[in-house]
mmCIF file of C-alpha atoms in Angstrom:
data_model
loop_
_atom_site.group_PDB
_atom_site.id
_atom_site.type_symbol
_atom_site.label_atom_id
_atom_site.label_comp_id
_atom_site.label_asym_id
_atom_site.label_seq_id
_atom_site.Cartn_x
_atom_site.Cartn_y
_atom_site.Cartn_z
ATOM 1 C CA UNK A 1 -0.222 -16.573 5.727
ATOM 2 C CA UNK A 2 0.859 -14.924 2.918
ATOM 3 C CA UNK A 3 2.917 -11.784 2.867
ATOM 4 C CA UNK A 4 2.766 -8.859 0.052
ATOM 5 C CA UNK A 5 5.372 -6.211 -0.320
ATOM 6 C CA UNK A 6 4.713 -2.720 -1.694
ATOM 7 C CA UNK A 7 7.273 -1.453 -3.992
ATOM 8 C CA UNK A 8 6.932 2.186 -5.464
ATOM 9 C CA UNK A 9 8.975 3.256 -8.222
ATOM 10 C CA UNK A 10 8.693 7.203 -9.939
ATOM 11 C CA UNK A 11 10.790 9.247 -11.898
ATOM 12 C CA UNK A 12 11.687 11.721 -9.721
ATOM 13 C CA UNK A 13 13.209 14.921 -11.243
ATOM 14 C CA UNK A 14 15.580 17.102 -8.597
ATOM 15 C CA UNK A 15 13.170 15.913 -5.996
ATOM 16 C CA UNK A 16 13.999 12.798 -3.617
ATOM 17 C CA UNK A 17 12.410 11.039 -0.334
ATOM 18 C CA UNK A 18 8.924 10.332 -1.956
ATOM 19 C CA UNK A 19 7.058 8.802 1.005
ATOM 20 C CA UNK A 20 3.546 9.024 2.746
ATOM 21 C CA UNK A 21 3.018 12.786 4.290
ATOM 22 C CA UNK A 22 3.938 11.019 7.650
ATOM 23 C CA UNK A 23 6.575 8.969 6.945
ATOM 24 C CA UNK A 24 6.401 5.194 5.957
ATOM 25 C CA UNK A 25 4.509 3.810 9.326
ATOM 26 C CA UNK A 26 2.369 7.116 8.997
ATOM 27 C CA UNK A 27 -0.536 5.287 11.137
ATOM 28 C CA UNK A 28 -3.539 7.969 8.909
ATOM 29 C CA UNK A 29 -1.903 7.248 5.681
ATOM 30 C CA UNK A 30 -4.707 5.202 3.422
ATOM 31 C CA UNK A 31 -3.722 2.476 1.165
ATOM 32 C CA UNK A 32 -6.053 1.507 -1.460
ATOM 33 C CA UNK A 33 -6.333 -1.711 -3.130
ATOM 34 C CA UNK A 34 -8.079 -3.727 -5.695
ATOM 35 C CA UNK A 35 -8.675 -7.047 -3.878
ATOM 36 C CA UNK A 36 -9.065 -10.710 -5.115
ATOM 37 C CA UNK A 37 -10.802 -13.544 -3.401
ATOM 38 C CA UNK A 38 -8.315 -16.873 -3.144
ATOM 39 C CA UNK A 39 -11.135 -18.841 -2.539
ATOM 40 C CA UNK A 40 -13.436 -17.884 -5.768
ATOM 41 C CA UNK A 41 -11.297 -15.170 -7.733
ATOM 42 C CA UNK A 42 -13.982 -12.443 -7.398
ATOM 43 C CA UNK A 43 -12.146 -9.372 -7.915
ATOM 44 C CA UNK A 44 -13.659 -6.163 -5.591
ATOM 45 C CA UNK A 45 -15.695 -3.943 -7.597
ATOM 46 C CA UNK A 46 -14.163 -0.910 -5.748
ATOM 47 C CA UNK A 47 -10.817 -0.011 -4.449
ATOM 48 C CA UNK A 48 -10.827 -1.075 -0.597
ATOM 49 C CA UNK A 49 -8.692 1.049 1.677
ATOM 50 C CA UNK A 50 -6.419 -0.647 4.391
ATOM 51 C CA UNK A 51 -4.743 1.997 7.335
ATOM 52 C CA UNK A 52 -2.297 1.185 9.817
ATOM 53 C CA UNK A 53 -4.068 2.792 12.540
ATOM 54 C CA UNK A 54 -7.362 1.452 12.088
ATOM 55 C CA UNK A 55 -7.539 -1.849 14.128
ATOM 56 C CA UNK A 56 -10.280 -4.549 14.344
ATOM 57 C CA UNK A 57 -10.835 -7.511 16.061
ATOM 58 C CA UNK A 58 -10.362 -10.888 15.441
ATOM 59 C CA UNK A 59 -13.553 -12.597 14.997
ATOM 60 C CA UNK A 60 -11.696 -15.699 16.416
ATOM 61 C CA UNK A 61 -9.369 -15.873 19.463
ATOM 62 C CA UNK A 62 -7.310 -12.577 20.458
ATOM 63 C CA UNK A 63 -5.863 -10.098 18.285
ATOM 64 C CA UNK A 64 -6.390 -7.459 16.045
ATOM 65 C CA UNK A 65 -6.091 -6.957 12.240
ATOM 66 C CA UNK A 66 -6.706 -3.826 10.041
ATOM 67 C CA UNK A 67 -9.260 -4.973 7.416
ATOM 68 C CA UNK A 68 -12.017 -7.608 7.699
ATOM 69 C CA UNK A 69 -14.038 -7.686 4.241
ATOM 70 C CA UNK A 70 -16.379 -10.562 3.226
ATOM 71 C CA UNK A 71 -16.295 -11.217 -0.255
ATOM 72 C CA UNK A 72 -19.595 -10.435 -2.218
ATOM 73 C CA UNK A 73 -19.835 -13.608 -4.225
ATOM 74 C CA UNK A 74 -19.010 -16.864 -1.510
ATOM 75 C CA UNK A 75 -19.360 -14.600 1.638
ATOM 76 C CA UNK A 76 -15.913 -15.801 3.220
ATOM 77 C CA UNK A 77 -13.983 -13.723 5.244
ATOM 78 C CA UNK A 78 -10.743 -12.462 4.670
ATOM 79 C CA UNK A 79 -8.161 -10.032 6.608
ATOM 80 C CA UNK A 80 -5.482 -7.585 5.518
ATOM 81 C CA UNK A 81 -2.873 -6.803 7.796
ATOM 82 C CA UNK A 82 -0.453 -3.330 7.903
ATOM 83 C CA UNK A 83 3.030 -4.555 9.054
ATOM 84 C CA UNK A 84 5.260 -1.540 9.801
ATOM 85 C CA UNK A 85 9.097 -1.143 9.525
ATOM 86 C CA UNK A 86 9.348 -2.387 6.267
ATOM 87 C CA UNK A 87 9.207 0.695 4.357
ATOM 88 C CA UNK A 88 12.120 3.431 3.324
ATOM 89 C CA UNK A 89 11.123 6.312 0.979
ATOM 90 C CA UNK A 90 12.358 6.785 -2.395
ATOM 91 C CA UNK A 91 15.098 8.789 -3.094
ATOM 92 C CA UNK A 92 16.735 10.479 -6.446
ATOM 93 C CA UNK A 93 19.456 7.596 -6.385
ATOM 94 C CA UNK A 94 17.309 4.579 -6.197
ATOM 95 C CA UNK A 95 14.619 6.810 -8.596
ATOM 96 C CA UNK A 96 17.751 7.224 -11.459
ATOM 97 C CA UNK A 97 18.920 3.442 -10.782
ATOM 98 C CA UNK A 98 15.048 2.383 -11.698
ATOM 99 C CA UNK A 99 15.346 0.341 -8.708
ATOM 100 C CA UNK A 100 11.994 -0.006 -6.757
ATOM 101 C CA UNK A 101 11.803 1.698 -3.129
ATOM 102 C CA UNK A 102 10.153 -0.592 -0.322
ATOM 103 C CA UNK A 103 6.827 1.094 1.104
ATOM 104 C CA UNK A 104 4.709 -1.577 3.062
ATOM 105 C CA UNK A 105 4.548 -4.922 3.904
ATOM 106 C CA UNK A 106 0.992 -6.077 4.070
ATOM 107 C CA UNK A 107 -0.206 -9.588 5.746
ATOM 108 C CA UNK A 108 -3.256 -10.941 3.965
ATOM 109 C CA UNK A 109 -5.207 -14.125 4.348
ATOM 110 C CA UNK A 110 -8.329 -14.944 2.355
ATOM 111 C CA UNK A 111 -7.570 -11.906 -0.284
ATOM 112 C CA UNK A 112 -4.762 -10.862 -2.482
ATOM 113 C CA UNK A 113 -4.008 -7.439 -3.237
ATOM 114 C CA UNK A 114 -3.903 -6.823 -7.491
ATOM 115 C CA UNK A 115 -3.696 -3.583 -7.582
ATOM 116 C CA UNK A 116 -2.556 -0.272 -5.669
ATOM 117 C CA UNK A 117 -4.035 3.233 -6.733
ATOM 118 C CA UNK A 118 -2.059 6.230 -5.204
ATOM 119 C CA UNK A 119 -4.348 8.326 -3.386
ATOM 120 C CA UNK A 120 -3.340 11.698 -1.663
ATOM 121 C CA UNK A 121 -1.100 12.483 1.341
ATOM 122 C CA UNK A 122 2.222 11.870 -0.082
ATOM 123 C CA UNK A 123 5.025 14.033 0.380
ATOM 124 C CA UNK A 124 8.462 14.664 -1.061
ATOM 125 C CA UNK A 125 11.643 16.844 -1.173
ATOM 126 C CA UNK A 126 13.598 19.230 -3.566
ATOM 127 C CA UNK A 127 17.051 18.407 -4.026
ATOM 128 C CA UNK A 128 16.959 22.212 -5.482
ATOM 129 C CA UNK A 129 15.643 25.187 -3.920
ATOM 130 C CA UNK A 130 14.413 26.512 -7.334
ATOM 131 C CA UNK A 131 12.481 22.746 -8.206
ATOM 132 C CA UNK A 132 9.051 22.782 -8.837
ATOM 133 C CA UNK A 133 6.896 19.946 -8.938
ATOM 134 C CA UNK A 134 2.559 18.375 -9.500
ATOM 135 C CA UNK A 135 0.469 16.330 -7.501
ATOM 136 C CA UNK A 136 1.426 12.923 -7.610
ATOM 137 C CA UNK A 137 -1.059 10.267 -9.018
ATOM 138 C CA UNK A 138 -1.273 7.261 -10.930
ATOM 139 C CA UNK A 139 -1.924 3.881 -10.775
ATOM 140 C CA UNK A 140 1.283 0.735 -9.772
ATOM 141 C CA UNK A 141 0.557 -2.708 -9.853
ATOM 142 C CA UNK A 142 1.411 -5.293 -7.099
#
């Protein structure tokens, strides 16, 4: 079992708590990954998207998980799994400090993640009534 932890950094500008539109455990909020194979290093071709409230089954004994995917080249299985109550939004402080804010912790066996793309559905706050701010997007690696 190995365990991969988020980490989002961004210049933010009079704005602060930059965090998925529904908080950090949001269970819609849609991570997307590049994904590598441990067993033969074949890298997905697309991004795959992992969500906390999409569940799956096991294929072996009980429990659930929130991404099955069979790699393309050896056909073995691997699983990604959404832990929640790791994550804290980033604020202006931690933004300034160039420290790195905590989003998601993220069980995975069979796959590592390599890459994140930010997607939609993220939301954040002015620290000035008159601040104006874009779309967030962009690319952060692992």
């Amino acid at each position: 079992m190995v365990k991969f932890l988020l980490k989002i950094a961004a210049d933010l500008q009079n704005l602060t708590n930059l965090q998925p539109q529904g908080g950090c455990d949001d269970p819609s909020f849609s991570y997307l990954f590049k994904l590598k194979c441990e067993n033969c290093g074949e890298v997905s071709p697309r991004e795959t998207c992992v969500s906390l409230g999409d569940t799956v089954p096991l294929p072996r004994g009980k429990g659930t998980t929130n991404l099955i995917q069979k790699c393309k080249l050896c056909l073995r299985d691997g699983t990604v799994t959404v832990i929640p109550g790791r994550g804290k939004p980033l604020t202006q402080e931690e933004s300034e400090a160039e420290n790195y804010a905590p989003l998601m912790l993220f069980d995975c066996r069979g796959y590592e993640p390599i890459d994140y793309v930010f997607g939609g559905g993220w939301k954040v706050e002015s620290v000035s009534p008159c601040s104006s701010f874009s779309t967030l997007h962009g690319t952060c690696p692992f």
